[in-house]
Amino acid sequence: VFFSEKRPFFMEGMGLFNIAGAGSGDGNMRTAVHTRKIVDPIFGSKLTGTLGKTTFGVLNALDDKPPTLLSFDSAGRPLPVPNRAFTVGRATYALRRSDYVGGIFTHTHLDGRHNMVAGGDISVRPSSSQQVSATLLASQTTGIVPEDRSGMSAQATYGYNTRTVNFVVQGEHYDRDFEMDTAFYN
């Protein structure tokens, strides 16, 4: 179940952290940065800005109550759970009108497990009725048993929209070992 963000700190400026294709059509990835995964933040910082045609943002947060599979011992006592650290960096470069090319980096850390994702995206409008977008992401997850994992994700979308015709075609691929802890998947 997808719950939209309602906390003002996380809502402000979050459009920058959306990647091309996420949330469009019937794709699997609803959003690459789903801040509702930060359940009870102890600390949070966000820096956003613009330099010429480049827009950038960095989000950091430390979560006091990260979701875990084993939260209680056999006697029903709560287990101590370490804090979960989130870092997200995003930059876009404006090409023309609403066209852009961008990059994203995410890192989460919890109890020796690290999940890092880096990638790029592009969104262009060849005409007022056409939209083309593509995303390529690579993930690496370390500190897990029995072995570290890495994988790739790719997505491409073409849309044609006029007053009488609305057509969208989307293709996406997720490697079996692709993981993005900050994302929300349908």
Short mmCIF file of C-alpha atoms in Angstrom, two decimals:
data_model
loop_
_atom_site.label_atom_id
_atom_site.label_comp_id
_atom_site.label_asym_id
_atom_site.label_seq_id
_atom_site.Cartn_x
_atom_site.Cartn_y
_atom_site.Cartn_z
CA VAL A 1 0.00 0.00 0.00
CA PHE A 2 1.42 3.36 -1.03
CA PHE A 3 1.01 6.17 1.49
CA SER A 4 1.94 9.62 0.19
CA GLU A 5 4.24 11.84 2.22
CA LYS A 6 2.51 14.41 4.46
CA ARG A 7 5.43 15.68 6.58
CA PRO A 8 6.36 19.24 5.46
CA PHE A 9 10.15 18.75 5.82
CA PHE A 10 10.13 15.84 3.37
CA MET A 11 7.48 17.30 1.02
CA GLU A 12 9.29 20.55 0.29
CA GLY A 13 11.39 20.30 -2.87
CA MET A 14 10.87 16.54 -3.34
CA GLY A 15 10.05 16.97 -7.03
CA LEU A 16 13.80 17.24 -7.64
CA PHE A 17 14.31 13.69 -6.32
CA ASN A 18 11.89 12.13 -8.83
CA ILE A 19 13.58 10.27 -11.68
CA ALA A 20 12.29 10.06 -15.25
CA GLY A 21 9.69 7.36 -15.77
CA ALA A 22 9.11 6.57 -12.07
CA GLY A 23 5.45 6.94 -11.26
CA SER A 24 4.38 7.10 -14.91
CA GLY A 25 2.18 4.54 -16.57
CA ASP A 26 2.00 1.11 -15.02
CA GLY A 27 5.70 0.81 -14.22
CA ASN A 28 6.98 -1.21 -11.30
CA MET A 29 8.89 1.60 -9.53
CA ARG A 30 6.45 4.14 -8.12
CA THR A 31 9.16 6.46 -6.80
CA ALA A 32 12.94 6.21 -6.37
CA VAL A 33 12.94 8.20 -3.12
CA HIS A 34 10.05 7.25 -0.86
CA THR A 35 10.60 9.22 2.34
CA ARG A 36 7.82 7.34 4.17
CA LYS A 37 10.47 4.63 4.64
CA ILE A 38 12.03 7.02 7.16
CA VAL A 39 9.62 6.14 9.95
CA ASP A 40 10.87 8.11 12.98
CA PRO A 41 13.66 10.53 12.03
CA ILE A 42 16.13 11.50 14.74
CA PHE A 43 17.92 13.87 12.40
CA GLY A 44 17.29 15.17 8.91
CA SER A 45 18.97 17.65 6.62
CA LYS A 46 18.22 18.78 3.11
CA LEU A 47 20.20 21.09 0.87
CA THR A 48 18.82 22.12 -2.52
CA GLY A 49 19.91 24.77 -4.94
CA THR A 50 20.49 25.89 -8.50
CA LEU A 51 23.71 26.89 -10.26
CA GLY A 52 22.98 28.06 -13.80
CA LYS A 53 21.19 25.20 -15.57
CA THR A 54 22.06 22.68 -12.84
CA THR A 55 19.65 21.93 -10.00
CA PHE A 56 20.92 19.80 -7.12
CA GLY A 57 19.76 18.34 -3.84
CA VAL A 58 21.14 16.27 -0.97
CA LEU A 59 18.93 14.61 1.65
CA ASN A 60 20.28 12.95 4.81
CA ALA A 61 18.26 11.31 7.57
CA LEU A 62 18.79 9.03 10.53
CA ASP A 63 15.81 6.81 11.37
CA ASP A 64 15.23 5.71 14.97
CA LYS A 65 12.72 2.96 14.13
CA PRO A 66 13.75 1.22 10.92
CA PRO A 67 11.62 -1.73 9.79
CA THR A 68 13.21 -5.07 10.70
CA LEU A 69 12.21 -8.67 10.19
CA LEU A 70 13.13 -9.75 13.73
CA SER A 71 12.08 -7.10 16.23
CA PHE A 72 11.48 -9.41 19.22
CA ASP A 73 13.40 -12.26 20.83
CA SER A 74 11.84 -15.65 21.64
CA ALA A 75 10.59 -14.32 25.02
CA GLY A 76 8.80 -11.41 23.32
CA ARG A 77 11.28 -8.74 24.46
CA PRO A 78 12.15 -6.05 21.92
CA LEU A 79 15.57 -6.45 20.32
CA PRO A 80 17.85 -3.41 20.13
CA VAL A 81 17.74 -2.16 16.55
CA PRO A 82 20.43 0.20 15.27
CA ASN A 83 19.48 3.41 13.55
CA ARG A 84 19.16 3.39 9.76
CA ALA A 85 21.04 6.09 7.85
CA PHE A 86 19.76 7.48 4.53
CA THR A 87 21.67 9.62 2.04
CA VAL A 88 20.28 10.72 -1.33
CA GLY A 89 22.01 12.98 -3.85
CA ARG A 90 20.39 14.22 -7.05
CA ALA A 91 21.32 16.65 -9.81
CA THR A 92 19.65 17.63 -13.07
CA TYR A 93 20.90 19.71 -15.97
CA ALA A 94 18.28 21.63 -17.98
CA LEU A 95 18.56 21.15 -21.73
CA ARG A 96 15.61 23.24 -23.00
CA ARG A 97 12.05 23.90 -21.80
CA SER A 98 11.25 20.93 -19.55
CA ASP A 99 13.96 18.65 -21.01
CA TYR A 100 16.74 17.49 -18.71
CA VAL A 101 19.44 14.93 -18.04
CA GLY A 102 20.03 13.90 -14.44
CA GLY A 103 21.91 11.68 -12.02
CA ILE A 104 21.04 10.11 -8.67
CA PHE A 105 22.95 8.41 -5.86
CA THR A 106 21.36 6.73 -2.83
CA HIS A 107 22.94 5.00 0.15
CA THR A 108 21.32 3.32 3.14
CA HIS A 109 23.11 1.71 6.07
CA LEU A 110 21.62 -0.53 8.76
CA ASP A 111 23.54 -2.88 11.06
CA GLY A 112 26.48 -3.49 8.68
CA ARG A 113 24.30 -3.76 5.55
CA HIS A 114 24.92 -1.13 2.88
CA ASN A 115 22.74 -0.51 -0.18
CA MET A 116 24.13 1.88 -2.81
CA VAL A 117 22.43 2.86 -6.06
CA ALA A 118 23.78 5.18 -8.76
CA GLY A 119 22.34 6.03 -12.13
CA GLY A 120 21.12 8.53 -14.64
CA ASP A 121 17.95 9.57 -16.38
CA ILE A 122 16.83 11.72 -19.29
CA SER A 123 13.51 13.27 -20.21
CA VAL A 124 12.88 15.08 -23.51
CA ARG A 125 9.86 16.38 -25.41
CA PRO A 126 10.58 16.21 -29.16
CA SER A 127 7.24 17.99 -29.76
CA SER A 128 4.37 19.29 -27.66
CA SER A 129 2.53 15.95 -28.04
CA GLN A 130 5.49 13.60 -27.47
CA GLN A 131 7.48 12.67 -24.34
CA VAL A 132 10.49 10.32 -24.17
CA SER A 133 12.23 9.27 -20.96
CA ALA A 134 14.80 6.68 -19.91
CA THR A 135 16.51 5.62 -16.69
CA LEU A 136 19.48 3.35 -15.96
CA LEU A 137 20.34 2.38 -12.36
CA ALA A 138 23.01 0.12 -10.85
CA SER A 139 22.81 -1.22 -7.29
CA GLN A 140 25.25 -2.88 -4.93
CA THR A 141 24.24 -4.37 -1.58
CA THR A 142 27.01 -5.45 0.80
CA GLY A 143 27.21 -6.90 4.29
CA ILE A 144 24.56 -9.55 3.77
CA VAL A 145 24.73 -13.32 4.12
CA PRO A 146 25.71 -15.39 2.19
CA GLU A 147 27.08 -12.99 -0.45
CA ASP A 148 27.02 -9.43 -1.67
CA ARG A 149 24.62 -8.63 -4.52
CA SER A 150 24.58 -6.21 -7.42
CA GLY A 151 22.17 -5.60 -10.25
CA MET A 152 20.92 -3.23 -12.92
CA SER A 153 17.60 -1.62 -13.70
CA ALA A 154 16.55 0.03 -16.94
CA GLN A 155 13.35 1.77 -18.00
CA ALA A 156 12.26 3.59 -21.15
CA THR A 157 8.94 5.31 -21.89
CA TYR A 158 7.44 6.91 -24.98
CA GLY A 159 4.22 8.89 -24.73
CA TYR A 160 2.05 10.55 -27.37
CA ASN A 161 -0.77 12.75 -26.10
CA THR A 162 -3.20 14.96 -28.02
CA ARG A 163 -6.80 16.01 -27.35
CA THR A 164 -8.09 12.84 -29.05
CA VAL A 165 -5.23 10.32 -28.66
CA ASN A 166 -3.34 9.20 -25.56
CA PHE A 167 -0.73 6.48 -26.16
CA VAL A 168 2.03 5.31 -23.80
CA VAL A 169 4.46 2.44 -24.23
CA GLN A 170 6.93 1.52 -21.51
CA GLY A 171 9.59 -1.13 -21.15
CA GLU A 172 11.48 -1.93 -17.98
CA HIS A 173 13.91 -4.52 -16.66
CA TYR A 174 15.08 -5.32 -13.12
CA ASP A 175 17.89 -7.80 -12.52
CA ARG A 176 17.07 -10.38 -9.88
CA ASP A 177 19.68 -8.90 -7.50
CA PHE A 178 18.76 -5.24 -8.06
CA GLU A 179 17.77 -3.57 -4.77
CA MET A 180 16.96 0.05 -4.03
CA ASP A 181 16.13 0.53 -0.34
CA THR A 182 14.89 4.11 -0.86
CA ALA A 183 12.39 3.18 -3.61
CA PHE A 184 8.74 2.15 -3.50
CA TYR A 185 7.72 -0.62 -5.88
CA ASN A 186 4.16 -1.44 -6.98
#
